[in-house]
């Protein structure tokens, strides 16, 4: 009787182990490390011929130029979904693999097709990623601190669907990622001329911008606002410095001194709405007076900004 009980217990344990192994159907080739999340895997390169899926990451700017080897992408997290768009696993890819264009193998032997979403540059201090059950559940949202959202990280996004029948380990599918974050810089002139000094606490608010991004890489969800401390430069111009955000097409910029609103601006000097485009740098110039005007110069990420004269 005791022998029968031991045998039954052994069968239960073996069955449990088999079930546990079966739940991790999709992984990265030559896995070296696994995080606390049992479905999160650290990727490494593999030359195995029996791996059904393989990808190579490529980063491009908003104009389509290849910036993979420039080092802008500081690591990537891959979210893998099966042919029914159900979540399989998460794979972490380090910066060196991206820079060296290493092929990343994904073992999903029981899937005929997978969809892979790449999120580059994530920082858990700045962003939160929802744990997806299906692909539609995947969302990146900015963290908040005392009611204000934190600056975004330098985020990249890409998505591809791969069919097993057309994939070979020697012919990896290219997964292309584009920059989703923007940079904004704010400058206000004539404040010292108007107030006579640089005293006081100045803050900029940037309103009506998005706080999240959905599984298709579209900025979505409710709008939010950023608060930036400001200081005077050597030319007595009040500057915010470069701030990384998620952008918007109808942005409002406000300036406060000691908590009092000095101006609220949503149009440039040509009457166009202020906007901050994805993957771009926007420098906005304001000239403080009884009728504050603004001028906006938008450039590619990394391009030197030329200061414009406000009329």
GROMACS .gro file of C-alpha atoms in nm, residues 25-27 52-53 80 88-89 106-112 114 164:
model
   17
   25UNK     CA    1   0.672   2.701  -2.539
   26UNK     CA    2   0.838   3.010  -2.676
   27UNK     CA    3   1.188   3.122  -2.584
   52UNK     CA    4   1.175   2.809  -3.628
   53UNK     CA    5   1.194   3.188  -3.589
   80UNK     CA    6   0.612   3.748  -2.848
   88UNK     CA    7   0.392   3.370  -2.528
   89UNK     CA    8   0.693   3.528  -2.363
  106UNK     CA    9   1.299   3.248  -3.087
  107UNK     CA   10   1.188   2.893  -3.008
  108UNK     CA   11   0.812   2.862  -3.055
  109UNK     CA   12   0.792   2.511  -3.190
  110UNK     CA   13   0.416   2.473  -3.151
  111UNK     CA   14   0.335   2.801  -3.332
  112UNK     CA   15   0.294   2.833  -3.709
  114UNK     CA   16   0.429   3.465  -3.432
  164UNK     CA   17   0.728   2.952  -3.975
   0.00000   0.00000   0.00000
